[in-house]
PDB file of C-alpha atoms and ligand atoms in Angstrom:
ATOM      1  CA  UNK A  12     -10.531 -20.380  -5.491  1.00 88.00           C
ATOM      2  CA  UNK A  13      -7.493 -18.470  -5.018  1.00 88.00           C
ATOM      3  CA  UNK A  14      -6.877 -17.405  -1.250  1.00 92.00           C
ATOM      4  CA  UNK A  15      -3.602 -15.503  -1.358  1.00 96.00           C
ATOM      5  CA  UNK A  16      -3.601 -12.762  -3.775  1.00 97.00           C
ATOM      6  CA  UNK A  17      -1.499  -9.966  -4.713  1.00 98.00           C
ATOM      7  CA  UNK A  18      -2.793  -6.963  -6.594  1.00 98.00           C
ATOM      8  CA  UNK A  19      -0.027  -5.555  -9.324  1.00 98.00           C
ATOM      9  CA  UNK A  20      -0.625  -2.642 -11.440  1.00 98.00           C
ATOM     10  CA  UNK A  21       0.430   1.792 -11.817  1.00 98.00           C
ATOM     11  CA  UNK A  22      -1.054   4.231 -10.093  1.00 97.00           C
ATOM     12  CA  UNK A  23      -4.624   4.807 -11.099  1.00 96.00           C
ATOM     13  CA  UNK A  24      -5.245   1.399 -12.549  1.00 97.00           C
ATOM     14  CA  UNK A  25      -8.268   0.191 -10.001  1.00 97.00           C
ATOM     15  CA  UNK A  26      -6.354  -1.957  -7.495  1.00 97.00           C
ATOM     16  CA  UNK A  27      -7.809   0.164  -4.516  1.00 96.00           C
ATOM     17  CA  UNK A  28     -11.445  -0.121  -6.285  1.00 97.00           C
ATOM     18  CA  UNK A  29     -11.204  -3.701  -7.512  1.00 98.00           C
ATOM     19  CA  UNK A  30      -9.464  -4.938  -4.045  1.00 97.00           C
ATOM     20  CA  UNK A  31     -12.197  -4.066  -2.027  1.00 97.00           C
ATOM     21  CA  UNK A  32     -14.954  -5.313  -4.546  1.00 97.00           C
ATOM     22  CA  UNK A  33     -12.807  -8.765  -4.240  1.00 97.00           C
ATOM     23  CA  UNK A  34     -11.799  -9.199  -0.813  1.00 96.00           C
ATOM     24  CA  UNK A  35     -15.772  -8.432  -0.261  1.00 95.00           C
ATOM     25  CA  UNK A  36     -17.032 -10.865  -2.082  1.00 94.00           C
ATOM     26  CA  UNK A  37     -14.515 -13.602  -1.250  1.00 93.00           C
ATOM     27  CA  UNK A  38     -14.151 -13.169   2.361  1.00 93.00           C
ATOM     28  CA  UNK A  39     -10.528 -11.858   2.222  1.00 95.00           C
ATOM     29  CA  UNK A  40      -8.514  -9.682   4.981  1.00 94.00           C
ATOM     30  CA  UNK A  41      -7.925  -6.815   2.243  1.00 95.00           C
ATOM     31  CA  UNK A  42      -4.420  -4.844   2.540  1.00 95.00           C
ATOM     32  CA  UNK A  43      -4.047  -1.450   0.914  1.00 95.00           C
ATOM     33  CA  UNK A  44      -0.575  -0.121   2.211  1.00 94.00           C
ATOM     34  CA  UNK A  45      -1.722   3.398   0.680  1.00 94.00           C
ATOM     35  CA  UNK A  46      -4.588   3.141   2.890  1.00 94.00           C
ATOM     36  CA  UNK A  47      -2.946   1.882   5.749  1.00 93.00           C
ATOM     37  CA  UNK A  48      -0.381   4.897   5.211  1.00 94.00           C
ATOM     38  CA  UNK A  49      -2.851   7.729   4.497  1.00 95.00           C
ATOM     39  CA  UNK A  50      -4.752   6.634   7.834  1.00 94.00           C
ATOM     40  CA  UNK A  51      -1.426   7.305   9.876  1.00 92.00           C
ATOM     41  CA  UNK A  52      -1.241  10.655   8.488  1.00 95.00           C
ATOM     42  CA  UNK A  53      -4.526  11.057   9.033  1.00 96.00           C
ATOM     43  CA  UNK A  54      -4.291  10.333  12.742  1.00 96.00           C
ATOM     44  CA  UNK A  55      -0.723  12.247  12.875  1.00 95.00           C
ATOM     45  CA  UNK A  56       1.357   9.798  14.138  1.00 92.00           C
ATOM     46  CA  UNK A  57       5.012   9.802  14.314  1.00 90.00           C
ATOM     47  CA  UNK A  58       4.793   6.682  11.182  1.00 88.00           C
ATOM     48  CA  UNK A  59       2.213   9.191   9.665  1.00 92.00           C
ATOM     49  CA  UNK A  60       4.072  12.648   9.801  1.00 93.00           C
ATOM     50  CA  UNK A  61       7.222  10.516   8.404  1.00 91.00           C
ATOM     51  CA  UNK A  62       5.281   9.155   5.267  1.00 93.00           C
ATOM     52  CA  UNK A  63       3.394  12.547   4.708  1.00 95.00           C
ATOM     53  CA  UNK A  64       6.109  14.620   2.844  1.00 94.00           C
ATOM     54  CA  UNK A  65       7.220  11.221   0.784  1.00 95.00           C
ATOM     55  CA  UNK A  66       3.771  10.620  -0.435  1.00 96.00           C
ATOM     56  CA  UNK A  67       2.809  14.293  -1.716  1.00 95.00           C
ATOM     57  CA  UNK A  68       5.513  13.936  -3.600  1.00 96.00           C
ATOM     58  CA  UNK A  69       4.731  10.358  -5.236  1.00 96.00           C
ATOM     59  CA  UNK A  70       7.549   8.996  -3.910  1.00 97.00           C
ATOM     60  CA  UNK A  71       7.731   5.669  -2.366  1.00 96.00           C
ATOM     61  CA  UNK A  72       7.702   5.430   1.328  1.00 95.00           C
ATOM     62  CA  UNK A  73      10.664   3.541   3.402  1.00 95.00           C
ATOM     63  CA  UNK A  74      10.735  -0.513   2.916  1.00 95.00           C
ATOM     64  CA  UNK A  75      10.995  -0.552   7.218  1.00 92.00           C
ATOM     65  CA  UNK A  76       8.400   1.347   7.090  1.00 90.00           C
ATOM     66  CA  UNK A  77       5.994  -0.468   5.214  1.00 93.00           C
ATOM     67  CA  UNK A  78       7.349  -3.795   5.879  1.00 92.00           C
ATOM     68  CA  UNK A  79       6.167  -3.107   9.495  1.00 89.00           C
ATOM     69  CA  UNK A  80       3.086  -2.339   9.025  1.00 88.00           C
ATOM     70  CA  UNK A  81       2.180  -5.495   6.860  1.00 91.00           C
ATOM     71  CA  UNK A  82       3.943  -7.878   8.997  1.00 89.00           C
ATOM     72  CA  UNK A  83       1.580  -6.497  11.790  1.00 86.00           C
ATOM     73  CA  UNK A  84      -1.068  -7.613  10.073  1.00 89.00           C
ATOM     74  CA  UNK A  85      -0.368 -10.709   8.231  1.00 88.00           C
ATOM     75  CA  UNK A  86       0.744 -12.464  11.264  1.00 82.00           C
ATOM     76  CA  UNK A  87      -2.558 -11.685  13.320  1.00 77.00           C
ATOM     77  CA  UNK A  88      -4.477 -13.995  11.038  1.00 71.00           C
ATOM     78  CA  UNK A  89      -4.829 -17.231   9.199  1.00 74.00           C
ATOM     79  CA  UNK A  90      -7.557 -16.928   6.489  1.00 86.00           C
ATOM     80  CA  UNK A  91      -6.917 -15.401   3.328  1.00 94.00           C
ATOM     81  CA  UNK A  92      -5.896 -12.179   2.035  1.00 95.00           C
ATOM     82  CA  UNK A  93      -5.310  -9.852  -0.560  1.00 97.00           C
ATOM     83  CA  UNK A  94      -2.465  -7.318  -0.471  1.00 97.00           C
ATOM     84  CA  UNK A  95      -3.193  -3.903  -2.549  1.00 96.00           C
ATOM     85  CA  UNK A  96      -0.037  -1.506  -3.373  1.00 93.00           C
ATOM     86  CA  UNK A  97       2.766  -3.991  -1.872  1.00 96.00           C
ATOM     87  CA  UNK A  98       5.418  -5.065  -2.947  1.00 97.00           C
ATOM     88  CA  UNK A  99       6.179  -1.524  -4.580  1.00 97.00           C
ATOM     89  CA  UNK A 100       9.860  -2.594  -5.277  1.00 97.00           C
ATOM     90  CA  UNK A 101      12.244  -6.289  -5.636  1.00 98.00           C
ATOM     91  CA  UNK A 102      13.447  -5.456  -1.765  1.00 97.00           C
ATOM     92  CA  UNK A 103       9.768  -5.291  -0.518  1.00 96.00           C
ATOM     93  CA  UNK A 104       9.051  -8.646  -3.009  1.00 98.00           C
ATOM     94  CA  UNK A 105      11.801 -10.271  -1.374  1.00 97.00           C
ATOM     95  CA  UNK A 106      10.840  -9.254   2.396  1.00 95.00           C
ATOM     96  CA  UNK A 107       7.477 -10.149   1.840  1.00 96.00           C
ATOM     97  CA  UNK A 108       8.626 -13.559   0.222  1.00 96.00           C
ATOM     98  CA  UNK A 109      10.666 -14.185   3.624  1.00 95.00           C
ATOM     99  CA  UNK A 110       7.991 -13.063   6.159  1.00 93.00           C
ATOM    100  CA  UNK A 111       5.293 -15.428   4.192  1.00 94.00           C
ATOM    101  CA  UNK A 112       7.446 -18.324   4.302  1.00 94.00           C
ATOM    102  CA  UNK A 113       7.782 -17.839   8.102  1.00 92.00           C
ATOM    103  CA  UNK A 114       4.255 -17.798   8.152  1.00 90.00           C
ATOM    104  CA  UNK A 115       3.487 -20.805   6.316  1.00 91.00           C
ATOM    105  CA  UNK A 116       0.961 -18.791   3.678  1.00 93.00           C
ATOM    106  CA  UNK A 117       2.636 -18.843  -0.014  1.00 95.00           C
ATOM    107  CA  UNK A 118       1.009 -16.400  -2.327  1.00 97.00           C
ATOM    108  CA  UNK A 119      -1.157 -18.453  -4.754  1.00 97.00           C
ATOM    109  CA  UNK A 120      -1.757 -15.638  -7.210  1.00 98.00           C
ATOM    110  CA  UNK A 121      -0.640 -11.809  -8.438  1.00 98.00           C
ATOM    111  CA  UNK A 122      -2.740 -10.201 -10.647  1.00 98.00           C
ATOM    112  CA  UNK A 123      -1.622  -7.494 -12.873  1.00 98.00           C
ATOM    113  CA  UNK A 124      -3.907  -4.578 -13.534  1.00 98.00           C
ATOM    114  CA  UNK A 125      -2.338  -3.074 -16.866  1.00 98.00           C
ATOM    115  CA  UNK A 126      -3.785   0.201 -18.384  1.00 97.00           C
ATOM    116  CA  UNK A 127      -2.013   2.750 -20.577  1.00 97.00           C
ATOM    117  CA  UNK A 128      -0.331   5.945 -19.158  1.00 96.00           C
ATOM    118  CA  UNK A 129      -2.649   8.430 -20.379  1.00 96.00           C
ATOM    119  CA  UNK A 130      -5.951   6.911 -19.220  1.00 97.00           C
ATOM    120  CA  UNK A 131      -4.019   6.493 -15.690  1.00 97.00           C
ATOM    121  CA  UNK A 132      -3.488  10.175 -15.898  1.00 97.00           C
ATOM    122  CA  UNK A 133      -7.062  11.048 -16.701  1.00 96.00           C
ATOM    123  CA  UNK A 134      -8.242   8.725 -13.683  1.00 96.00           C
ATOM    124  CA  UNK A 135      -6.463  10.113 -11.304  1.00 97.00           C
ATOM    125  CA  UNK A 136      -6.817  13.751 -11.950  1.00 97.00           C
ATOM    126  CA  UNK A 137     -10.436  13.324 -11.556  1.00 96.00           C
ATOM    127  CA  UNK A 138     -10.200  11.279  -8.460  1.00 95.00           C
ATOM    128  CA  UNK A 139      -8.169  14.168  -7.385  1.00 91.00           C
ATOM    129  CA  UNK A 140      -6.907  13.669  -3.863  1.00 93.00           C
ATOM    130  CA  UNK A 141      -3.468  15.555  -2.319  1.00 89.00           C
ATOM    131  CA  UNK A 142      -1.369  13.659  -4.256  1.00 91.00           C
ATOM    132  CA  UNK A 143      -3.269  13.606  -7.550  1.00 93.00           C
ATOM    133  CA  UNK A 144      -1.936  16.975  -9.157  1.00 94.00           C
ATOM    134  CA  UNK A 145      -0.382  16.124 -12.973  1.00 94.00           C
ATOM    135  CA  UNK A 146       3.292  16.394 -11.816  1.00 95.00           C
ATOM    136  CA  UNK A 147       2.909  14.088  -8.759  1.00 96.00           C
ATOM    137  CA  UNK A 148       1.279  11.612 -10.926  1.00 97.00           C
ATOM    138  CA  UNK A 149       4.026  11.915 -13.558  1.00 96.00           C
ATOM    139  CA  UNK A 150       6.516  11.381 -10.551  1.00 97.00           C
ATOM    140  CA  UNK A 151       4.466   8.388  -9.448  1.00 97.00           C
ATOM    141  CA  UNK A 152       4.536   6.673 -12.767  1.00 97.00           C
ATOM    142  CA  UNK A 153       7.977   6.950 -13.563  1.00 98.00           C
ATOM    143  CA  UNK A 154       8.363   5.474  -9.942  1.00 98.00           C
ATOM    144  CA  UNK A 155       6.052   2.623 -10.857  1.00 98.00           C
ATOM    145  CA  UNK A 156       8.344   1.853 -13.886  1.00 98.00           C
ATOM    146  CA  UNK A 157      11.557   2.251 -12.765  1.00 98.00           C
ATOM    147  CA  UNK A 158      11.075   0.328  -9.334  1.00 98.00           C
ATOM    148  CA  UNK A 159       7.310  -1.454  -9.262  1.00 98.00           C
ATOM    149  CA  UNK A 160       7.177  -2.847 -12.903  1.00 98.00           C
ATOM    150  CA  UNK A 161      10.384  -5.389 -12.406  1.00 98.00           C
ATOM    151  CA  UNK A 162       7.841  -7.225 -10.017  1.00 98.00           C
ATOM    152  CA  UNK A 163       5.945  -8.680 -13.164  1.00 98.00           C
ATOM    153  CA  UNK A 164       8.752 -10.272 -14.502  1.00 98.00           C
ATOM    154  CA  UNK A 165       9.900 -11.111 -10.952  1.00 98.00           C
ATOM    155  CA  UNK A 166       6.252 -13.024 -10.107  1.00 98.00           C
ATOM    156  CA  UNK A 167       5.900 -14.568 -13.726  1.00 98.00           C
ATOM    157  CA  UNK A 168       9.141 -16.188 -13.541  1.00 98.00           C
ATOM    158  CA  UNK A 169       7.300 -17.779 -10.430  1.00 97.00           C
ATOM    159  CA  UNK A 170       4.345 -18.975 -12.095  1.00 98.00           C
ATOM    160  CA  UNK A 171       1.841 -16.428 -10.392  1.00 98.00           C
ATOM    161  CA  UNK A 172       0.976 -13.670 -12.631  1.00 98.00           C
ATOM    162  CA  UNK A 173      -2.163 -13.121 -14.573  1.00 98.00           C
ATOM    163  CA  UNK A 174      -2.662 -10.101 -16.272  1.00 98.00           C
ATOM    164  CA  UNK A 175      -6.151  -8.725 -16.452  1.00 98.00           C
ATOM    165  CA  UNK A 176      -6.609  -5.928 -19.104  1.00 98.00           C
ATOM    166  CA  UNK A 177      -7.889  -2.666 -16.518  1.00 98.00           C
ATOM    167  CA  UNK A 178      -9.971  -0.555 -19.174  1.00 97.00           C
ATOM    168  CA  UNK A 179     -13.505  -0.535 -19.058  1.00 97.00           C
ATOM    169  CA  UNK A 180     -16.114  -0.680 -16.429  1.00 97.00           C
ATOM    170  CA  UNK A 181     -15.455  -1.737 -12.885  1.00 98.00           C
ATOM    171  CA  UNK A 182     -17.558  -4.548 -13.175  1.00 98.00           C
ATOM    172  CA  UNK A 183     -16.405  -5.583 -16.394  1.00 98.00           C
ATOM    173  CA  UNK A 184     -12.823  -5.193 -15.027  1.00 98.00           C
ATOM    174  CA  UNK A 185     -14.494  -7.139 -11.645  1.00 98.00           C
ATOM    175  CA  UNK A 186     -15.475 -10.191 -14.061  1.00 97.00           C
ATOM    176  CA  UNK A 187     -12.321 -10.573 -15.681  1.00 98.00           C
ATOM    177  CA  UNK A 188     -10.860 -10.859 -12.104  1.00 98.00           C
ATOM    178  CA  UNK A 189     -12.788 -13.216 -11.052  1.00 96.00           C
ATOM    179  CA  UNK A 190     -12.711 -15.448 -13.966  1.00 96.00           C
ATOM    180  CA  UNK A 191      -8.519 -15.637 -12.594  1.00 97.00           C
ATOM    181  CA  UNK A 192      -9.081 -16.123  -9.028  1.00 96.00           C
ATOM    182  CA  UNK A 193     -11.412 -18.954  -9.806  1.00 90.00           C
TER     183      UNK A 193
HETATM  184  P1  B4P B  25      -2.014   3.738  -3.407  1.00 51.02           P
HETATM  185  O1  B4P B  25      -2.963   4.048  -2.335  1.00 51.02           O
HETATM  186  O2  B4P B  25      -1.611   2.295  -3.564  1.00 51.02           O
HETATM  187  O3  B4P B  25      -2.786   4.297  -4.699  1.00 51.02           O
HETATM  188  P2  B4P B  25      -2.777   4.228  -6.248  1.00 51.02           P
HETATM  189  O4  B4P B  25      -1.734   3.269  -6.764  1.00 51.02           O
HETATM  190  O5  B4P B  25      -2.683   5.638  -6.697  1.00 51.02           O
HETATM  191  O6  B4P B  25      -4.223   3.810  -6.766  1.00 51.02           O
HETATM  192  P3  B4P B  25      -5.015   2.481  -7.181  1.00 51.02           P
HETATM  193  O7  B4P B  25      -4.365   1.680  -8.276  1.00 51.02           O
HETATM  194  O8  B4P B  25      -5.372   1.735  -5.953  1.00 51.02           O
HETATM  195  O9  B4P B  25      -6.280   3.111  -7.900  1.00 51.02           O
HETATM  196  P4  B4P B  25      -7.771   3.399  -7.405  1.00 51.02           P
HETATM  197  O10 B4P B  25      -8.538   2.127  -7.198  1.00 51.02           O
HETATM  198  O11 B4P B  25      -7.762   4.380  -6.300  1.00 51.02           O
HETATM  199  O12 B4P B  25      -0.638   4.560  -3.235  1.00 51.02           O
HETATM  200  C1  B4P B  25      -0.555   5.912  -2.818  1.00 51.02           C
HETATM  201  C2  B4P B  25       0.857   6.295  -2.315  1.00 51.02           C
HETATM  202  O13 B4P B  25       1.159   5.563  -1.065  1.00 51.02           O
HETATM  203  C3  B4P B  25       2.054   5.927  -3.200  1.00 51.02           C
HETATM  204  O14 B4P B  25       2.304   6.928  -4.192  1.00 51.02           O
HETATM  205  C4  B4P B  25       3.212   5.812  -2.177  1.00 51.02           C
HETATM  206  O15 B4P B  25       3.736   7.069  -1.828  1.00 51.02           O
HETATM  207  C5  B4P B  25       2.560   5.237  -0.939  1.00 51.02           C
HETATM  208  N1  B4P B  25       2.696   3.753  -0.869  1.00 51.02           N
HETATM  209  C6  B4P B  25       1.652   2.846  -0.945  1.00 51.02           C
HETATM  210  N2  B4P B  25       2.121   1.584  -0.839  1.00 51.02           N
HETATM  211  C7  B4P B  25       3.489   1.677  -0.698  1.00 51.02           C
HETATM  212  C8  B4P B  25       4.537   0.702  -0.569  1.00 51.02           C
HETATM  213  N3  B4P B  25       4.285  -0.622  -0.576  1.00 51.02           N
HETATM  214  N4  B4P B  25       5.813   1.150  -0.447  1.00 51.02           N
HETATM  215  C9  B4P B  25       6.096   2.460  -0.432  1.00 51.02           C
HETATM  216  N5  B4P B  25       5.151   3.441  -0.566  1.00 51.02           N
HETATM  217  C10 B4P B  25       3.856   3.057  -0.702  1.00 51.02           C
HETATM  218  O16 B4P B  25      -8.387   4.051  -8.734  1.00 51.02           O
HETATM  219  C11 B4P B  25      -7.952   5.318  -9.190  1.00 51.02           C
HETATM  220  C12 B4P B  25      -9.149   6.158  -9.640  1.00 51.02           C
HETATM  221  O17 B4P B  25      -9.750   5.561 -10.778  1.00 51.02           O
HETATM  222  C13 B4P B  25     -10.262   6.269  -8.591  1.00 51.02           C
HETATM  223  O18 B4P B  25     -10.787   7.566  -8.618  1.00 51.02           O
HETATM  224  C14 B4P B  25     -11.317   5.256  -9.070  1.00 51.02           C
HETATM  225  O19 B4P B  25     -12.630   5.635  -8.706  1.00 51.02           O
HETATM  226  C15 B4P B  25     -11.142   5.346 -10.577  1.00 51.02           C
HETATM  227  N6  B4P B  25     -11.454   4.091 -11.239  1.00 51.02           N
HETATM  228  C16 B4P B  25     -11.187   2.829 -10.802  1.00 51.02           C
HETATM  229  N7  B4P B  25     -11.624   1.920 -11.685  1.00 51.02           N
HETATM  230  C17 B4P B  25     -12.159   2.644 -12.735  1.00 51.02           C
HETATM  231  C18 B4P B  25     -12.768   2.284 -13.989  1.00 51.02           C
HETATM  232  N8  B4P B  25     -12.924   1.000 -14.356  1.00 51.02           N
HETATM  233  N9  B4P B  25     -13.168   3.265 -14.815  1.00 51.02           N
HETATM  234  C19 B4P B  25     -13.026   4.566 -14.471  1.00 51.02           C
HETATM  235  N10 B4P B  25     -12.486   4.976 -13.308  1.00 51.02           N
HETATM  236  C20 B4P B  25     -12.040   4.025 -12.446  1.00 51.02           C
END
């Protein structure tokens, strides 16, 4: 079984969901740098207010900024994880690449979650939080192509990517995923 995973996928397309099912099930720390984020600016801090603005807008937060926060937690711990929503873009691939070699914990596997553009759209709008309005969510996918979607290429060049078809229901989606991580 795979102990070093990396969630890939747009907005919308179940990492959060299938993440948590996952790390769960197999014992992993699980890392959601959207969750991480959203519980700064839920507690106000000076990280938080500075990631507020950039995240209503579906923009993607500062690389420092982020970086931080996952080195935090990677280094505190030597079992295996699963990182949800990072790398967003080559620069965070590359950091994260550095900091896990300094480590000693290589990722063993990146799954891609892929699902079309308009059933992303309809996901989200119903799961509705502050920055699920139609025009954020536009914003956020053109993001995810522009800057996020170079990371498949990036990771299959490697030899780590699996792509896992996202439609469907979560535990269908949840079976497929498991049938990659082994
Ligand atoms: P994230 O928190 O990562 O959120 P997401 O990509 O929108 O959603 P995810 O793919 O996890 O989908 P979910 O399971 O919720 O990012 C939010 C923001 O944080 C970013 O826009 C950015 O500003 C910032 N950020 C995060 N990481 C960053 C980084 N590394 N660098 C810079 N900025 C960063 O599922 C979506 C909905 O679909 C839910 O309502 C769910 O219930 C539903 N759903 C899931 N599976 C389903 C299924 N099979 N069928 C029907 N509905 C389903």
């Amino acid at each position: 079984m795979k102990q070093r995973i990396l969630f890939l996928g747009p907005p919308g397309a179940g990492k959060g969901t299938q993440a948590e099912r996952l790390a769960a099930s197999h014992n992993l720390l699980h890392l959601s740098t959207g969750e991480l984020l959203r519980a700064e600016v839920a507690a106000g801090s000076a990280l938080g207010q500075e990631a507020e603005a950039v995240m209503a807008r579906g923009e993607l937060v500062s690389d420092s900024l982020v970086l931080a926060i996952v080195r935090a937690r990677l280094t505190c711990c030597s079992g295996g994880w699963l990182l949800d929503g990072f790398p967003r873009n080559l620069a965070q691939a590359e950091a994260l690449q550095q900091l896990l070699e300094e480590i000693g914990q290589p990722i063993e596997l990146v799954v891609l979650l892929a699902l079309d553009d308009e059933t992303l759209v309809e996901r989200l709008l119903a799961r509705g939080r502050t920055d699920d309005n139609e025009a954020v969510i536009r914003n956020r996918l053109v993001v995810y192509s522009d800057q996020t979607e170079p990371l498949i290429a990036y990771y299959r060049a490697q030899g780590l990517l699996s792509s896992v078809e996202a439609n469907g229901t979560v535990e269908a989606i949840a079976e497929r995923i498991s049938a990659v991580v082994g």
